[in-house]
mmCIF file of C-alpha atoms in Angstrom:
data_model
loop_
_atom_site.group_PDB
_atom_site.id
_atom_site.type_symbol
_atom_site.label_atom_id
_atom_site.label_comp_id
_atom_site.label_asym_id
_atom_site.label_seq_id
_atom_site.Cartn_x
_atom_site.Cartn_y
_atom_site.Cartn_z
ATOM 1 C CA UNK A 1051 48.635 1.533 12.098
ATOM 2 C CA UNK A 1052 49.253 -1.564 13.693
ATOM 3 C CA UNK A 1053 49.558 -4.994 11.611
ATOM 4 C CA UNK A 1054 46.002 -6.119 12.933
ATOM 5 C CA UNK A 1055 44.348 -2.815 12.129
ATOM 6 C CA UNK A 1056 45.817 -3.165 8.440
ATOM 7 C CA UNK A 1057 44.695 -6.968 8.101
ATOM 8 C CA UNK A 1058 40.985 -5.783 9.491
ATOM 9 C CA UNK A 1059 40.986 -2.924 6.985
ATOM 10 C CA UNK A 1060 42.135 -5.464 4.056
ATOM 11 C CA UNK A 1061 39.579 -7.835 5.110
ATOM 12 C CA UNK A 1062 36.881 -5.266 5.176
ATOM 13 C CA UNK A 1063 37.629 -4.000 1.561
ATOM 14 C CA UNK A 1064 37.818 -7.482 0.217
ATOM 15 C CA UNK A 1065 34.370 -8.279 1.775
ATOM 16 C CA UNK A 1066 32.776 -5.086 0.358
ATOM 17 C CA UNK A 1067 34.250 -5.990 -3.205
ATOM 18 C CA UNK A 1068 32.848 -9.598 -2.838
ATOM 19 C CA UNK A 1069 29.420 -8.405 -1.528
ATOM 20 C CA UNK A 1070 29.263 -5.997 -4.615
ATOM 21 C CA UNK A 1071 30.286 -8.608 -6.933
ATOM 22 C CA UNK A 1072 27.466 -11.063 -5.586
ATOM 23 C CA UNK A 1073 24.785 -8.352 -5.712
ATOM 24 C CA UNK A 1074 25.811 -7.267 -9.158
ATOM 25 C CA UNK A 1075 25.538 -10.879 -10.378
ATOM 26 C CA UNK A 1076 22.168 -11.506 -8.983
ATOM 27 C CA UNK A 1077 20.676 -8.627 -10.502
ATOM 28 C CA UNK A 1078 22.542 -9.638 -13.889
ATOM 29 C CA UNK A 1079 20.672 -12.915 -13.846
ATOM 30 C CA UNK A 1080 17.466 -11.341 -12.973
ATOM 31 C CA UNK A 1081 15.653 -10.686 -16.349
ATOM 32 C CA UNK A 1082 12.221 -9.905 -14.572
ATOM 33 C CA UNK A 1083 14.277 -6.649 -13.296
ATOM 34 C CA UNK A 1084 14.393 -5.530 -17.052
ATOM 35 C CA UNK A 1085 10.374 -5.640 -16.876
ATOM 36 C CA UNK A 1086 9.814 -3.359 -13.969
ATOM 37 C CA UNK A 1087 8.961 -0.321 -15.726
ATOM 38 C CA UNK A 1088 5.603 -2.350 -17.013
ATOM 39 C CA UNK A 1089 4.391 -2.121 -13.466
ATOM 40 C CA UNK A 1090 1.319 0.120 -13.385
ATOM 41 C CA UNK A 1091 -1.789 0.630 -15.501
ATOM 42 C CA UNK A 1092 -1.681 1.382 -19.195
ATOM 43 C CA UNK A 1093 -4.569 2.280 -21.760
ATOM 44 C CA UNK A 1094 -5.023 2.676 -25.585
ATOM 45 C CA UNK A 1095 -7.952 4.285 -26.730
ATOM 46 C CA UNK A 1096 -9.097 4.118 -30.513
ATOM 47 C CA UNK A 1097 -11.991 4.911 -32.363
ATOM 48 C CA UNK A 1098 -13.375 1.292 -31.881
ATOM 49 C CA UNK A 1099 -12.003 0.000 -28.312
ATOM 50 C CA UNK A 1100 -10.475 1.012 -25.168
ATOM 51 C CA UNK A 1101 -7.506 -1.374 -24.345
ATOM 52 C CA UNK A 1102 -6.383 -1.602 -20.642
ATOM 53 C CA UNK A 1103 -3.260 -3.465 -19.388
ATOM 54 C CA UNK A 1104 -2.495 -3.718 -15.640
ATOM 55 C CA UNK A 1105 0.694 -5.229 -14.012
ATOM 56 C CA UNK A 1106 1.704 -5.829 -10.298
ATOM 57 C CA UNK A 1107 4.670 -7.343 -8.856
ATOM 58 C CA UNK A 1108 3.491 -10.391 -6.933
ATOM 59 C CA UNK A 1109 6.976 -11.188 -5.575
ATOM 60 C CA UNK A 1110 10.925 -11.114 -6.866
ATOM 61 C CA UNK A 1111 10.209 -13.506 -9.697
ATOM 62 C CA UNK A 1112 6.701 -13.207 -10.691
ATOM 63 C CA UNK A 1113 4.520 -10.208 -12.063
ATOM 64 C CA UNK A 1114 0.807 -10.672 -12.779
ATOM 65 C CA UNK A 1115 -0.986 -8.744 -15.400
ATOM 66 C CA UNK A 1116 -4.466 -8.394 -16.727
ATOM 67 C CA UNK A 1117 -5.383 -6.977 -20.222
ATOM 68 C CA UNK A 1118 -8.935 -6.551 -21.731
ATOM 69 C CA UNK A 1119 -10.563 -4.605 -24.414
ATOM 70 C CA UNK A 1120 -13.760 -2.846 -24.200
ATOM 71 C CA UNK A 1121 -16.195 -1.674 -27.104
ATOM 72 C CA UNK A 1122 -18.868 0.352 -25.233
ATOM 73 C CA UNK A 1123 -19.463 -1.248 -22.129
ATOM 74 C CA UNK A 1124 -18.902 -4.626 -23.329
ATOM 75 C CA UNK A 1125 -15.609 -6.616 -22.718
ATOM 76 C CA UNK A 1126 -14.799 -7.938 -26.051
ATOM 77 C CA UNK A 1127 -11.482 -9.651 -24.851
ATOM 78 C CA UNK A 1128 -9.702 -10.636 -21.777
ATOM 79 C CA UNK A 1129 -6.577 -12.061 -20.558
ATOM 80 C CA UNK A 1130 -4.758 -13.012 -17.457
ATOM 81 C CA UNK A 1131 -1.008 -12.786 -17.679
ATOM 82 C CA UNK A 1132 1.778 -14.264 -15.578
ATOM 83 C CA UNK A 1133 5.573 -13.267 -16.106
ATOM 84 C CA UNK A 1134 7.410 -15.633 -14.180
ATOM 85 C CA UNK A 1135 11.036 -16.084 -13.794
ATOM 86 C CA UNK A 1136 12.671 -19.713 -13.326
ATOM 87 C CA UNK A 1137 16.285 -20.496 -13.048
ATOM 88 C CA UNK A 1138 17.340 -17.185 -14.779
ATOM 89 C CA UNK A 1139 14.692 -17.750 -17.768
ATOM 90 C CA UNK A 1140 11.661 -15.291 -18.083
ATOM 91 C CA UNK A 1141 8.595 -16.611 -19.163
ATOM 92 C CA UNK A 1142 5.396 -14.714 -20.521
ATOM 93 C CA UNK A 1143 2.324 -16.942 -19.855
ATOM 94 C CA UNK A 1144 -1.102 -15.468 -21.084
ATOM 95 C CA UNK A 1145 -4.335 -17.365 -20.665
ATOM 96 C CA UNK A 1146 -7.156 -15.877 -22.801
ATOM 97 C CA UNK A 1147 -10.819 -16.628 -22.259
ATOM 98 C CA UNK A 1148 -12.146 -18.926 -25.023
ATOM 99 C CA UNK A 1149 -8.756 -19.591 -26.497
ATOM 100 C CA UNK A 1150 -6.631 -22.618 -26.118
ATOM 101 C CA UNK A 1151 -9.380 -24.520 -24.200
ATOM 102 C CA UNK A 1152 -8.767 -21.903 -21.416
ATOM 103 C CA UNK A 1153 -5.061 -23.256 -21.130
ATOM 104 C CA UNK A 1154 -1.914 -21.077 -20.682
ATOM 105 C CA UNK A 1155 0.735 -20.605 -23.393
ATOM 106 C CA UNK A 1156 4.210 -20.098 -22.698
ATOM 107 C CA UNK A 1157 6.364 -17.584 -24.329
ATOM 108 C CA UNK A 1158 10.334 -17.695 -23.573
ATOM 109 C CA UNK A 1159 12.070 -14.144 -23.307
ATOM 110 C CA UNK A 1160 14.630 -14.169 -26.290
ATOM 111 C CA UNK A 1161 15.858 -10.785 -25.976
ATOM 112 C CA UNK A 1162 15.685 -8.085 -23.185
ATOM 113 C CA UNK A 1163 17.211 -4.653 -21.865
ATOM 114 C CA UNK A 1164 15.860 -1.939 -19.782
ATOM 115 C CA UNK A 1165 13.462 -0.798 -22.583
ATOM 116 C CA UNK A 1166 12.855 -3.831 -24.680
ATOM 117 C CA UNK A 1167 11.006 -7.237 -23.942
ATOM 118 C CA UNK A 1168 10.808 -9.927 -26.684
ATOM 119 C CA UNK A 1169 8.874 -13.073 -25.929
ATOM 120 C CA UNK A 1170 8.512 -15.991 -28.503
ATOM 121 C CA UNK A 1171 6.879 -19.346 -29.018
ATOM 122 C CA UNK A 1172 7.313 -20.451 -32.732
ATOM 123 C CA UNK A 1173 5.001 -23.278 -32.020
ATOM 124 C CA UNK A 1174 1.659 -21.091 -31.165
ATOM 125 C CA UNK A 1175 -0.694 -20.330 -33.709
ATOM 126 C CA UNK A 1176 -0.846 -16.528 -33.267
ATOM 127 C CA UNK A 1177 1.031 -14.674 -32.296
ATOM 128 C CA UNK A 1178 4.333 -16.179 -32.183
ATOM 129 C CA UNK A 1179 6.256 -13.039 -30.831
ATOM 130 C CA UNK A 1180 5.073 -10.610 -28.098
ATOM 131 C CA UNK A 1181 7.041 -7.678 -27.533
ATOM 132 C CA UNK A 1182 7.000 -4.620 -25.079
ATOM 133 C CA UNK A 1183 8.775 -1.301 -25.834
ATOM 134 C CA UNK A 1184 9.105 1.468 -23.469
ATOM 135 C CA UNK A 1185 8.909 4.934 -25.322
ATOM 136 C CA UNK A 1186 8.875 7.094 -22.220
ATOM 137 C CA UNK A 1187 8.305 6.554 -18.647
ATOM 138 C CA UNK A 1188 4.666 7.046 -19.513
ATOM 139 C CA UNK A 1189 4.383 5.433 -22.880
ATOM 140 C CA UNK A 1190 4.902 1.884 -24.250
ATOM 141 C CA UNK A 1191 3.872 -0.123 -27.558
ATOM 142 C CA UNK A 1192 3.173 -3.657 -27.099
ATOM 143 C CA UNK A 1193 3.115 -5.634 -30.524
ATOM 144 C CA UNK A 1194 1.908 -9.115 -31.058
ATOM 145 C CA UNK A 1195 3.383 -10.533 -34.604
ATOM 146 C CA UNK A 1196 4.043 -13.746 -36.159
ATOM 147 C CA UNK A 1197 2.468 -15.775 -39.282
ATOM 148 C CA UNK A 1198 -1.385 -16.153 -39.647
ATOM 149 C CA UNK A 1199 -2.839 -18.108 -42.622
ATOM 150 C CA UNK A 1200 0.617 -18.202 -44.258
ATOM 151 C CA UNK A 1201 1.026 -14.300 -43.977
ATOM 152 C CA UNK A 1202 3.140 -12.071 -41.822
ATOM 153 C CA UNK A 1203 0.880 -10.065 -39.526
ATOM 154 C CA UNK A 1204 1.870 -7.545 -36.754
ATOM 155 C CA UNK A 1205 -0.365 -5.636 -34.421
ATOM 156 C CA UNK A 1206 0.594 -2.551 -32.342
ATOM 157 C CA UNK A 1207 -0.875 -1.318 -29.131
ATOM 158 C CA UNK A 1208 0.468 2.127 -28.200
ATOM 159 C CA UNK A 1209 -0.390 2.853 -24.459
ATOM 160 C CA UNK A 1210 -0.064 5.638 -22.202
ATOM 161 C CA UNK A 1211 0.376 5.393 -18.471
ATOM 162 C CA UNK A 1212 -2.984 5.786 -16.422
ATOM 163 C CA UNK A 1213 -1.245 5.364 -13.125
#
């Protein structure tokens, strides 16, 4: 092998290693990738209500969601949700009809891995924390928690994947 061929081979190896580090570093700084398992439709049916939540990927930094509860044929609650990533930080931004004057509330991701997402807004009345936990590929538990009227409260929503 000539000296020129050796140099080209070494240069190619260095470029491959540099590219791999760059790609890995980008994924590491992309917390929204920890939420990709949410994409799809989820459902919880209890004796009183049917809760449905759907998530779609809008682009590489934004997921959009919709959640609603039905009692019979009546929609008893409805919210639109955006999960947005800005400068390496992930935000959960629900807008709930007839709450907060129709304005969005921002929760900041405080902890995540490939099966857990924990968002917090300690200034919000209730909830102050929103947690998603993947149980299996087709099941999750969403939880809202915090202090309400001076007491700790947590409400869980176990859900199964619909599609």
